[in-house]
CSV table of C-alpha atoms and ligand atoms in Angstrom, one decimal:
chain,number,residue,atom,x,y,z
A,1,UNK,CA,14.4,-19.0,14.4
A,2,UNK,CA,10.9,-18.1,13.5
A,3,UNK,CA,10.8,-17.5,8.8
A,4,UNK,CA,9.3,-15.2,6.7
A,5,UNK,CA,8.9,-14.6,3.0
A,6,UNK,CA,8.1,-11.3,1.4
A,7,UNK,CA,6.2,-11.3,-1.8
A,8,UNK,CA,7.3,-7.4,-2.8
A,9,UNK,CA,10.5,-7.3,-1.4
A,10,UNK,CA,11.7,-4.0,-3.8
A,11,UNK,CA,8.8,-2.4,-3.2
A,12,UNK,CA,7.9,0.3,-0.7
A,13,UNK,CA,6.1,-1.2,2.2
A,14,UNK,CA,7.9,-4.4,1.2
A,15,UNK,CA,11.4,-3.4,1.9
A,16,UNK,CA,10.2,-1.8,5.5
A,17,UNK,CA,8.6,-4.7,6.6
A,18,UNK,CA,11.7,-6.3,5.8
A,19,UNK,CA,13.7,-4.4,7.9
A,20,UNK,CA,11.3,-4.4,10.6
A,21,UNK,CA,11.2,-8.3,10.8
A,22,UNK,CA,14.8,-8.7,10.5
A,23,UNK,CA,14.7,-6.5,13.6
A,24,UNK,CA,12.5,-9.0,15.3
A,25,UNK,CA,15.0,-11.6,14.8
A,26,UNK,CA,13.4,-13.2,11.6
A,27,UNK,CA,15.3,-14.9,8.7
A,28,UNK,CA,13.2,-13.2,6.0
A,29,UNK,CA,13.7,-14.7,2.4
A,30,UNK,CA,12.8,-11.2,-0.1
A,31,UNK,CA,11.6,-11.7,-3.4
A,32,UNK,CA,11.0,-8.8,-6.5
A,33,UNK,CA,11.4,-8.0,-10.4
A,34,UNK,CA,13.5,-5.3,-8.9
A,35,UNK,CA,16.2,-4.0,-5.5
A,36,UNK,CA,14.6,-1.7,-3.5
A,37,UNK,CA,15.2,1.7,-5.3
A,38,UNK,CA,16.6,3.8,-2.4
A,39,UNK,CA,18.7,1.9,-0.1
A,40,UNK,CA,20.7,-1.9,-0.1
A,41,UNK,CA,17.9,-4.5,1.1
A,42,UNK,CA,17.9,-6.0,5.0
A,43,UNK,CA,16.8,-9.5,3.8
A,44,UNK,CA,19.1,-12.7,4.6
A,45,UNK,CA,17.8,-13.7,0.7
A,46,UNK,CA,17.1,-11.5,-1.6
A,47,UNK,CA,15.1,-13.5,-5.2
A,48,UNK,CA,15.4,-11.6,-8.1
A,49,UNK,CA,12.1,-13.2,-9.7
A,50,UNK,CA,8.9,-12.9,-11.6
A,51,UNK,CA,6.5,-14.2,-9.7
A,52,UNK,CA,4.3,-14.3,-12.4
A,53,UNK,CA,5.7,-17.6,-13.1
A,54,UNK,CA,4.0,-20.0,-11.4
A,55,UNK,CA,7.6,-22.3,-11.6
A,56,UNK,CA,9.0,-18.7,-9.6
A,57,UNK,CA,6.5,-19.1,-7.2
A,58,UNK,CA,7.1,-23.0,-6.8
A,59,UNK,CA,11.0,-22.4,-5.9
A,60,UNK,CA,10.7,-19.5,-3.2
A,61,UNK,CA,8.3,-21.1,-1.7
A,62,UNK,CA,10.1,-24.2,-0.7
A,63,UNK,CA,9.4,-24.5,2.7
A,64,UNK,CA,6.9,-24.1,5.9
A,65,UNK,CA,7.3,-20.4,6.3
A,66,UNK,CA,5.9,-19.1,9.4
A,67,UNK,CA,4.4,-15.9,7.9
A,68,UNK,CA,4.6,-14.9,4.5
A,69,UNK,CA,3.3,-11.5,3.3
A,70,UNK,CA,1.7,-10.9,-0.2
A,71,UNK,CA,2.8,-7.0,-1.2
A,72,UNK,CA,3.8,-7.9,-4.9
A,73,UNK,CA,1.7,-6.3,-6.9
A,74,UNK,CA,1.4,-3.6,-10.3
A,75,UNK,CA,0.2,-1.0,-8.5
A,76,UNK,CA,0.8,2.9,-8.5
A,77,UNK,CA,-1.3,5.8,-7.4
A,78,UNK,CA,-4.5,8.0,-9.2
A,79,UNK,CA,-1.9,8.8,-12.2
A,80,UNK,CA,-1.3,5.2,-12.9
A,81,UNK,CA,-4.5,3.3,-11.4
A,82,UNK,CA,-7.2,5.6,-12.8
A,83,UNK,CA,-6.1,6.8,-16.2
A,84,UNK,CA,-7.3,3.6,-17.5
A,85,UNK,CA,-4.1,2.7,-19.7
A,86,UNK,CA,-2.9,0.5,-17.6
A,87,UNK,CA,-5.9,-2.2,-16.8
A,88,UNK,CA,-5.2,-5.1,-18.6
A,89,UNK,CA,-1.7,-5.2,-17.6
A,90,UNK,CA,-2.8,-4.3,-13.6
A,91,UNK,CA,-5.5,-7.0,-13.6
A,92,UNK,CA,-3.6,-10.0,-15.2
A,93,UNK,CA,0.2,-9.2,-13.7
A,94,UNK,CA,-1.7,-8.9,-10.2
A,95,UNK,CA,-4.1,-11.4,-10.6
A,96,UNK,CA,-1.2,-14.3,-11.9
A,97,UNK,CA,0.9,-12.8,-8.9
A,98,UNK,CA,-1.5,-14.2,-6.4
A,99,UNK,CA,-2.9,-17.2,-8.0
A,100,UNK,CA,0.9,-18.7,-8.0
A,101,UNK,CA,1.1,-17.8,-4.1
A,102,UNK,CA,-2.0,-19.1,-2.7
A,103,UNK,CA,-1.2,-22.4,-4.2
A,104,UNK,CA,2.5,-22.4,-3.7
A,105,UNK,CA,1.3,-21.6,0.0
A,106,UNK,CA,-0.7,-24.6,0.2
A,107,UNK,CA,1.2,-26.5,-1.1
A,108,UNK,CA,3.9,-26.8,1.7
A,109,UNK,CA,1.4,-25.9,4.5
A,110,UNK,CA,2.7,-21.7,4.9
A,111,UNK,CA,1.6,-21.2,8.5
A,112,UNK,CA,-0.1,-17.6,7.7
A,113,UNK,CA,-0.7,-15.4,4.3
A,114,UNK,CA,-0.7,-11.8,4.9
A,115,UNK,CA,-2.5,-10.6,1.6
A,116,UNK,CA,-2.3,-6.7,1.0
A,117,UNK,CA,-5.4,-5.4,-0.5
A,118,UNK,CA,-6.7,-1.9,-0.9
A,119,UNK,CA,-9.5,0.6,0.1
A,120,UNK,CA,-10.0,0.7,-4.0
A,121,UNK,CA,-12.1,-2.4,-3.4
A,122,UNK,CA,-14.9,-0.3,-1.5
A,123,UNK,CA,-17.8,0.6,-3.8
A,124,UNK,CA,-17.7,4.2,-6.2
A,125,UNK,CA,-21.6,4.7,-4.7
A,126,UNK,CA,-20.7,5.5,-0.8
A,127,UNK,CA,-17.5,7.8,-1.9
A,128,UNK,CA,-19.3,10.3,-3.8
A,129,UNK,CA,-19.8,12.9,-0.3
A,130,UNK,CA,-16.0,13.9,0.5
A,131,UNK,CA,-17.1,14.8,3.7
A,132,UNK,CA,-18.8,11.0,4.2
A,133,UNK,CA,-17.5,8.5,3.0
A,134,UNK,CA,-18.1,5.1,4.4
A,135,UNK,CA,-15.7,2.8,4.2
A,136,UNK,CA,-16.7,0.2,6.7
A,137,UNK,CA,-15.3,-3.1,5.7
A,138,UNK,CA,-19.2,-4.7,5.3
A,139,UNK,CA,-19.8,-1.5,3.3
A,140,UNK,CA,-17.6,-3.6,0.2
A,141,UNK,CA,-21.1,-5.4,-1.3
A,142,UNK,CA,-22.7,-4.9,-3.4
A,143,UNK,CA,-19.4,-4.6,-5.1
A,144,UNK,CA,-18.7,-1.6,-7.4
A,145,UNK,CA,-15.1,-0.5,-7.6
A,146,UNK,CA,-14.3,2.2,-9.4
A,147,UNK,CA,-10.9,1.2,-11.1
A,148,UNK,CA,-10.0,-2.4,-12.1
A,149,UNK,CA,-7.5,-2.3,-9.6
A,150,UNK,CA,-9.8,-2.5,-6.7
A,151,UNK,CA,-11.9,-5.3,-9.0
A,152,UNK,CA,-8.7,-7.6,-9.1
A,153,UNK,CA,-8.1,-6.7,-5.1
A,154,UNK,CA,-11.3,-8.0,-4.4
A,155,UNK,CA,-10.9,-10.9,-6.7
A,156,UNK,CA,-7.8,-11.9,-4.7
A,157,UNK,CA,-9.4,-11.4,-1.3
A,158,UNK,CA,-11.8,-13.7,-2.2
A,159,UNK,CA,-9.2,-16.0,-3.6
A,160,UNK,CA,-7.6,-16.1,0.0
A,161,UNK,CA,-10.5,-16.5,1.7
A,162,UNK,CA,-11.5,-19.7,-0.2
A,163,UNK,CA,-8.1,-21.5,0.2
A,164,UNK,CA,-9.3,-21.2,3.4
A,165,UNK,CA,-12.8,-22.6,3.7
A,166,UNK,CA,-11.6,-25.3,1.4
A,167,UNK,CA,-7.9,-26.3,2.1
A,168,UNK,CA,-7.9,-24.6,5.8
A,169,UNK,CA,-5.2,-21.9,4.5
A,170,UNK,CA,-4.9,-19.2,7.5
A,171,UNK,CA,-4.9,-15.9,5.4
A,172,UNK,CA,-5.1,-12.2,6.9
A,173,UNK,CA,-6.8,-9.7,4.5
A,174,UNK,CA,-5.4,-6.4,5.2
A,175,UNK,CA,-7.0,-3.1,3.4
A,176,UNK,CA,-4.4,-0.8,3.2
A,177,UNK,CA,-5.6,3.0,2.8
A,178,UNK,CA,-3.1,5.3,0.9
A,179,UNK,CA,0.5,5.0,2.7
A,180,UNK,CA,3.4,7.0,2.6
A,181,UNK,CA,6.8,7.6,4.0
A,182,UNK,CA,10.6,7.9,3.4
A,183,UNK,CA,11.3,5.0,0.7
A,184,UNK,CA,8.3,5.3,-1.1
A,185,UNK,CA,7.7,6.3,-5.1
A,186,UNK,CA,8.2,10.0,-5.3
A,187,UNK,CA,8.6,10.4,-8.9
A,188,UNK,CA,8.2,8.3,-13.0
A,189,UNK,CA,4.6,8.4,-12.6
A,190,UNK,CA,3.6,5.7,-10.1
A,191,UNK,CA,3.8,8.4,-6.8
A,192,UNK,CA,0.8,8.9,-4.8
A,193,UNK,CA,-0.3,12.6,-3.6
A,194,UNK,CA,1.7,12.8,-0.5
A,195,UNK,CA,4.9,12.2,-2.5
A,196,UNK,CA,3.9,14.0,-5.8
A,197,UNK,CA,3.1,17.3,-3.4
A,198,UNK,CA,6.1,17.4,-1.3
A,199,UNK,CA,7.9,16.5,-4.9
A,200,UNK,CA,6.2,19.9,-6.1
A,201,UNK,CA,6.7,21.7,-3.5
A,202,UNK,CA,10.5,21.2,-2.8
A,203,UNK,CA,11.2,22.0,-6.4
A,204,UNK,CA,8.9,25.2,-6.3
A,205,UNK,CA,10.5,28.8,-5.7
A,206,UNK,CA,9.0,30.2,-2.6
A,207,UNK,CA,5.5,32.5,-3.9
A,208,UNK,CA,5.0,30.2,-7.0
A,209,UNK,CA,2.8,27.4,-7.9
A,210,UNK,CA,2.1,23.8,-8.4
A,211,UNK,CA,-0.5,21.7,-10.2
A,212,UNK,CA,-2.8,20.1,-7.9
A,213,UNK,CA,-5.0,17.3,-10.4
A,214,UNK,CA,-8.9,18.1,-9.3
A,215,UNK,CA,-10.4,21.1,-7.7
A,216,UNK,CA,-8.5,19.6,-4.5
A,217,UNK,CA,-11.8,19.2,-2.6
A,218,UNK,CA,-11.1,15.7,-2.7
A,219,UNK,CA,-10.9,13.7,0.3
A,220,UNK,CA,-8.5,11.2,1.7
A,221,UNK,CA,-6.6,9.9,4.5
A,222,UNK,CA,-2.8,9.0,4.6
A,223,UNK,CA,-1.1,6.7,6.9
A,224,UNK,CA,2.6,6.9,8.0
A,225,UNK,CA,4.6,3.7,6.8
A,226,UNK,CA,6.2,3.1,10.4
A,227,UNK,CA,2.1,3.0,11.4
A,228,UNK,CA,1.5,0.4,8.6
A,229,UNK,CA,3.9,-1.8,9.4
A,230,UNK,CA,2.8,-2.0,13.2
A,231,UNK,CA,-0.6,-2.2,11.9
A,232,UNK,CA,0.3,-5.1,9.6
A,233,UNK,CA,2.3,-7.3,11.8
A,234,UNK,CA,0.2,-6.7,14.7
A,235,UNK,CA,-2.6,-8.2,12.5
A,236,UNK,CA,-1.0,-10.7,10.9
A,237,UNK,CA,-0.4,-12.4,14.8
A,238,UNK,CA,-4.1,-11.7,15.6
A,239,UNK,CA,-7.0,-14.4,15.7
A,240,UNK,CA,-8.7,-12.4,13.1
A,241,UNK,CA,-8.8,-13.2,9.8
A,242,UNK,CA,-10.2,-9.9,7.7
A,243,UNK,CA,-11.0,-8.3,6.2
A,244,UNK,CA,-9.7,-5.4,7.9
A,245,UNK,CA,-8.9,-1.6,7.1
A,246,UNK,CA,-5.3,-0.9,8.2
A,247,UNK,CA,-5.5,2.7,7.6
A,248,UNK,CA,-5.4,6.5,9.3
A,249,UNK,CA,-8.9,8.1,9.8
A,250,UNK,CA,-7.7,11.8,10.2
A,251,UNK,CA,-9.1,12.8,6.9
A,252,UNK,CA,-8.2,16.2,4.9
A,253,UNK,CA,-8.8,17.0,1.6
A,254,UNK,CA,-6.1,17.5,-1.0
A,255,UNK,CA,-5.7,21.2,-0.8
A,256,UNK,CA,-5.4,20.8,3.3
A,257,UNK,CA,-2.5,18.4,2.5
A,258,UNK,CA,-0.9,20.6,0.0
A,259,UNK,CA,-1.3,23.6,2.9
A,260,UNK,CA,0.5,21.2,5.4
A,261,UNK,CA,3.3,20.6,3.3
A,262,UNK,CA,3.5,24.3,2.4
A,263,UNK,CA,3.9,25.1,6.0
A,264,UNK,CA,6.1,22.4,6.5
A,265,UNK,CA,8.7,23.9,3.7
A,266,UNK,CA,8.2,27.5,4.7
A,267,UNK,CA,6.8,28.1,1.2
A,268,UNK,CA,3.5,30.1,0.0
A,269,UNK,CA,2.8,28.9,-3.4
A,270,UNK,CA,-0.3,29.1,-5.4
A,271,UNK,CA,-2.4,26.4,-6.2
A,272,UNK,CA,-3.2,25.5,-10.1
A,273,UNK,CA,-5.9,23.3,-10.0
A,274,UNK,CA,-5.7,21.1,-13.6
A,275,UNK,CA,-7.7,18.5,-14.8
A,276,UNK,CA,-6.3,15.1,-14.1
A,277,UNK,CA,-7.0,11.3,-12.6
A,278,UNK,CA,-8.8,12.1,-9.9
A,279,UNK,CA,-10.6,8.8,-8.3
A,280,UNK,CA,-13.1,8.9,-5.8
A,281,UNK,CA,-14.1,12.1,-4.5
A,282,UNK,CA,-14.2,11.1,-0.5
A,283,UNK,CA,-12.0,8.2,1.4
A,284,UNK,CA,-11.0,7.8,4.6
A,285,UNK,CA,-10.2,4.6,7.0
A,286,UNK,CA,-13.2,3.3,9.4
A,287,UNK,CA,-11.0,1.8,12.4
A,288,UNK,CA,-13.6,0.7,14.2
A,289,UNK,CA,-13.7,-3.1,13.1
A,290,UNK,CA,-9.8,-2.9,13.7
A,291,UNK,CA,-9.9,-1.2,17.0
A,292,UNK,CA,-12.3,-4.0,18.2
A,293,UNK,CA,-10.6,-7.0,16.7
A,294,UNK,CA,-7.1,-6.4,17.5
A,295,UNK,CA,-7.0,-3.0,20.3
A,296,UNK,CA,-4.9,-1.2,17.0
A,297,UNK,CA,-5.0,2.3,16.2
A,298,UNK,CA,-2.7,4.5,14.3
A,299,UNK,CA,-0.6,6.8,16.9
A,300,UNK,CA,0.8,9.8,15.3
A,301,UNK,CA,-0.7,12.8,12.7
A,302,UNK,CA,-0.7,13.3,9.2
A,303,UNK,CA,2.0,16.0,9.8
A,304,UNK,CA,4.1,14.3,11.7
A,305,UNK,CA,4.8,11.5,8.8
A,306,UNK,CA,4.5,14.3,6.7
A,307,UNK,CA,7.5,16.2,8.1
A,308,UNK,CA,9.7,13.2,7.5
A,309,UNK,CA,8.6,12.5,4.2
A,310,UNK,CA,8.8,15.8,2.9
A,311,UNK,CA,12.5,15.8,4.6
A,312,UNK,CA,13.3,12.8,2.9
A,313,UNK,CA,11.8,13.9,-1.1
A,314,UNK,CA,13.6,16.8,-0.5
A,315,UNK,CA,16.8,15.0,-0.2
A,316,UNK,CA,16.4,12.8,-3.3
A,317,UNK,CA,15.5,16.2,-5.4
A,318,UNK,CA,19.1,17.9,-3.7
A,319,UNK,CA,20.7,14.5,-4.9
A,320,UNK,CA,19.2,14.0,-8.0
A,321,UNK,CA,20.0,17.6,-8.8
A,322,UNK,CA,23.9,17.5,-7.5
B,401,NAD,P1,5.3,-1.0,-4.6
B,401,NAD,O1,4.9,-0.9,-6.0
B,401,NAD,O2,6.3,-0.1,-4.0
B,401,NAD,O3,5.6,-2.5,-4.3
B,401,NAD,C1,5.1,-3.6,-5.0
B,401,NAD,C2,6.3,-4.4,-5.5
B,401,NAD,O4,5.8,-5.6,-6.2
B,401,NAD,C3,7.2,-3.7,-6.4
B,401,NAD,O5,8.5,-3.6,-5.9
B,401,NAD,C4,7.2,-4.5,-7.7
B,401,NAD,O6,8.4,-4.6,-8.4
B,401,NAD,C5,6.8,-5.9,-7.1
B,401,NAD,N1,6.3,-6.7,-8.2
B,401,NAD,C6,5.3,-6.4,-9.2
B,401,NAD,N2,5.2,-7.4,-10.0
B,401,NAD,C7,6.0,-8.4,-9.6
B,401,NAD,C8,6.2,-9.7,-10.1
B,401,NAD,N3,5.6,-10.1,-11.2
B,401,NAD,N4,7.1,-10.5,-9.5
B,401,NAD,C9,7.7,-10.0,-8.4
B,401,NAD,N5,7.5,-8.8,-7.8
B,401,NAD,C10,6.7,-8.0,-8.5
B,401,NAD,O7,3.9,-0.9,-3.8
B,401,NAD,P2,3.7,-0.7,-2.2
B,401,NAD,O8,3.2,0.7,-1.9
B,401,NAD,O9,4.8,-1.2,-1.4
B,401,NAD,O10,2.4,-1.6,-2.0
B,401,NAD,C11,2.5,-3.0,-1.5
B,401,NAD,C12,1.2,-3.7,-1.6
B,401,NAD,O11,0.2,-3.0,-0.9
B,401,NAD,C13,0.6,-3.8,-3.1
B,401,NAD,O12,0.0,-5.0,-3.2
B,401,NAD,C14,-0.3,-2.6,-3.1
B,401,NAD,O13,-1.3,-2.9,-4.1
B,401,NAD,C15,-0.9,-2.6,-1.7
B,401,NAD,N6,-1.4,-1.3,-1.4
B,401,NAD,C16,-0.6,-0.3,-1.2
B,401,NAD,C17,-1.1,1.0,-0.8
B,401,NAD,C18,-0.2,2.2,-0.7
B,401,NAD,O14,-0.7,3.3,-0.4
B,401,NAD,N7,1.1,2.0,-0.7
B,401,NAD,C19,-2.5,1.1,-0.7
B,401,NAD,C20,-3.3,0.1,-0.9
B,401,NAD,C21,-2.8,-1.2,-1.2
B,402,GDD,N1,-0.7,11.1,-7.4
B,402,GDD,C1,-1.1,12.4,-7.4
B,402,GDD,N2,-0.3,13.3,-7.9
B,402,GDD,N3,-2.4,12.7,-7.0
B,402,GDD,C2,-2.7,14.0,-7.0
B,402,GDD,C3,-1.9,15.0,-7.5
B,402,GDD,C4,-0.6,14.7,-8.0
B,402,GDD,O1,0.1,15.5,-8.4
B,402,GDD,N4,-2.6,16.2,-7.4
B,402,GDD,C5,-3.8,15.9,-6.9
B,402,GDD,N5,-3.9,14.6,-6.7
B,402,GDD,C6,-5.1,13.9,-6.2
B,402,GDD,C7,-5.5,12.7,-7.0
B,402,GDD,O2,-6.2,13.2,-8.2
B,402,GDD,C8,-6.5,12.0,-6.1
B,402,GDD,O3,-7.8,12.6,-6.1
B,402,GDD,C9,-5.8,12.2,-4.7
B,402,GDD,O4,-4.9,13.3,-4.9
B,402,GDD,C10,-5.1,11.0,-4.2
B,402,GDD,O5,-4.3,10.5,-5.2
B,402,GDD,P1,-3.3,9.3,-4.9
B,402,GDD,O6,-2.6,9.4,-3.6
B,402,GDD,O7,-2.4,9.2,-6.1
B,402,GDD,O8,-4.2,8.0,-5.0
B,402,GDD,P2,-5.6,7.5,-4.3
B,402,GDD,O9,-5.7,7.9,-2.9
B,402,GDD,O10,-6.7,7.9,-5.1
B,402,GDD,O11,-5.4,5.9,-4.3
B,402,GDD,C11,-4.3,5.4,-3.6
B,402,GDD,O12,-4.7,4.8,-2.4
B,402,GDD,C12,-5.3,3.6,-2.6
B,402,GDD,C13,-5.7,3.1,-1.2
B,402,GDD,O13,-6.5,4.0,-0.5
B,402,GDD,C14,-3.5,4.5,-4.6
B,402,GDD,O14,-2.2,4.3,-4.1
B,402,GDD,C15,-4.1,3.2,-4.7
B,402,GDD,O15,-3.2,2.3,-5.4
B,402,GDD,C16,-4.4,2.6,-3.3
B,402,GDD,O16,-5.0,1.3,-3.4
């Protein structure tokens, strides 16, 4: 029976992949500060642990693992990566996180690192045009990331990719643009727009507003968890090491996405556009290395995701509310 580890466990994509692999017929080890928030973990082991002991890191990985995936992380979205407050913590937590891996992976000889970076790496200077943004993966030098987030990303890639000029390690650097999906952060702070809209709009009376951060000309591109997932394990058994942008290219700008969900709910609401952390002002995925390397491209829209997710906040509010 094939192994895997997963490094994030709790977390959103982590407790997915989980699931997905134990559907594959995997015995998948899970490891996390926390349980996944929503629903009881899939994992045959689940490690309550900080990996940011290197002693942690030592124990669960105690054996050859066929694949191991790297997801732990302190990450959130533009209201927790971009106000700033939060840098020193993001950089060392994250940073400790993935020293302790790569050398607990090399130590016993992991057969492949999956290591889940981020389209924050890609420099401020070529997402100033929403309407152009180029993030091609050779587009990431000269480096200039515009949160310390994406500075610590590329820190770890590069990290990765030297355990494997110097030790051999076989590493897969994945660049995850913004994901979302039943499971995921909705609420506290850490949610990323696609929860924090259909969050808003649920709890709005129909013909009322919401606060949209920005003048919601902003640009991005959001890609359905199930998508990811493929994405990821679909690269992480490719020849090719990375990097690589696992992301959707259908990009719309905020006040598009807050339209979709509007429509979605049956709602007309107004749009209050405030002030707030607001990131780059144009992203979306380049699939073209992706396509080439390993034939992948996402298959569904925006809205389809969208529906589900919006299905699924609206749930937690009804819950959270009984
Ligand atoms: P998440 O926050 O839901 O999951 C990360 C998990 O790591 C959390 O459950 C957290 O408790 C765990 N963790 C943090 N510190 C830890 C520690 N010291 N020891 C053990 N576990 C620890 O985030 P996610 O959306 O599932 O993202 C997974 C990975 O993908 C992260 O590395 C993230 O930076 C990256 N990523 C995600 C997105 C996205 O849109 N979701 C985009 C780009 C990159
Ligand atoms: N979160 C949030 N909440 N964002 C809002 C809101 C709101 O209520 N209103 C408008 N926005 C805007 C943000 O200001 C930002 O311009 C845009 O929506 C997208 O915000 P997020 O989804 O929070 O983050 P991001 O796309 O800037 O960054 C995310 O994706 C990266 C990968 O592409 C983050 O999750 C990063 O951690 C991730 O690496």
């Amino acid at each position: 029976m094939k192994t895997a580890l997963v490094c994030g466990a709790g977390g959103f994509i982590g407790s997915h992949l989980v699931r997905h692999l134990k559907d594959q017929g995997f015995w998948v080890r899970g490891i996390d500060l926390k349980y996944p928030a929503y629903e009881q973990t899939h994992a045959d082991e689940f490690i309550l642990g900080d990996l940011r002991q290197q002693a942690i890191s030592e124990r669960i990985i105690d054996r050859r693992f066929d694949e191991v995936y790297q997801l732990a992380a302190d990450m959130g979205g533009a209201g927790y990566i971009f106000t700033g407050n939060h840098d020193a913590d993001i950089m060392y937590n994250s940073a400790i996180i993935n020293l302790n891996i790569a050398s607990a992976c090399l130590r016993h000889r992991v057969g492949r690192v999956f290591y889940s970076s981020s389209a924050c790496i890609y420099p401020a200077y070529n997402q100033d045009d929403p309407d152009n943004p180029d993030c091609a993966e050779a587009s990431a030098y000269p480096a200039a990331p515009d949160s310390e987030y994406g500075w610590e990303k590329l820190f770890s890639e590069r990290l990765f990719l030297a355990y494997g000029r110097n030790y051999g390690m076989h590493s897969r650097i994945a660049r995850y643009h913004n994901v979302f999906g039943p499971l995921g952060t909705w609420d506290g702070g850490k949610e990323k727009a696609p929860a924090a809209i259909c969050r808003k709009v649920a709890a709005a009376r129909d013909g009322g507003e919401i606060e949209i951060w920005g003048d919601g000309l902003q640009t991005r591109s959001f890609l359905y968890i199930d998508e990811c997932i493929e994405g990821s394990i679909r690269f992480m058994r490719s020849d090719f090491e990375g990097p690589l942008n696992i992301g959707s290219d259908e990009m719309v700008s905020i006040n598009q996405l807050v339209d979709m969900v509007c429509d979605i709910a049956g709602k007309r609401l107004h749009k209050r556009h405030i002030p707030g952390p607001t990131g780059v002002r144009g992203r979306n995925s380049d699939n073209r290395l992706i396509e080439e390397k390993i034939g992948w491209r996402p298959s569904a829209g925006l809205r389809a995701g969208l529906e589900k997710t919006y299905d699924w906040i609206e749930r937690q509010l009804m819950r959270d509310a009984a």
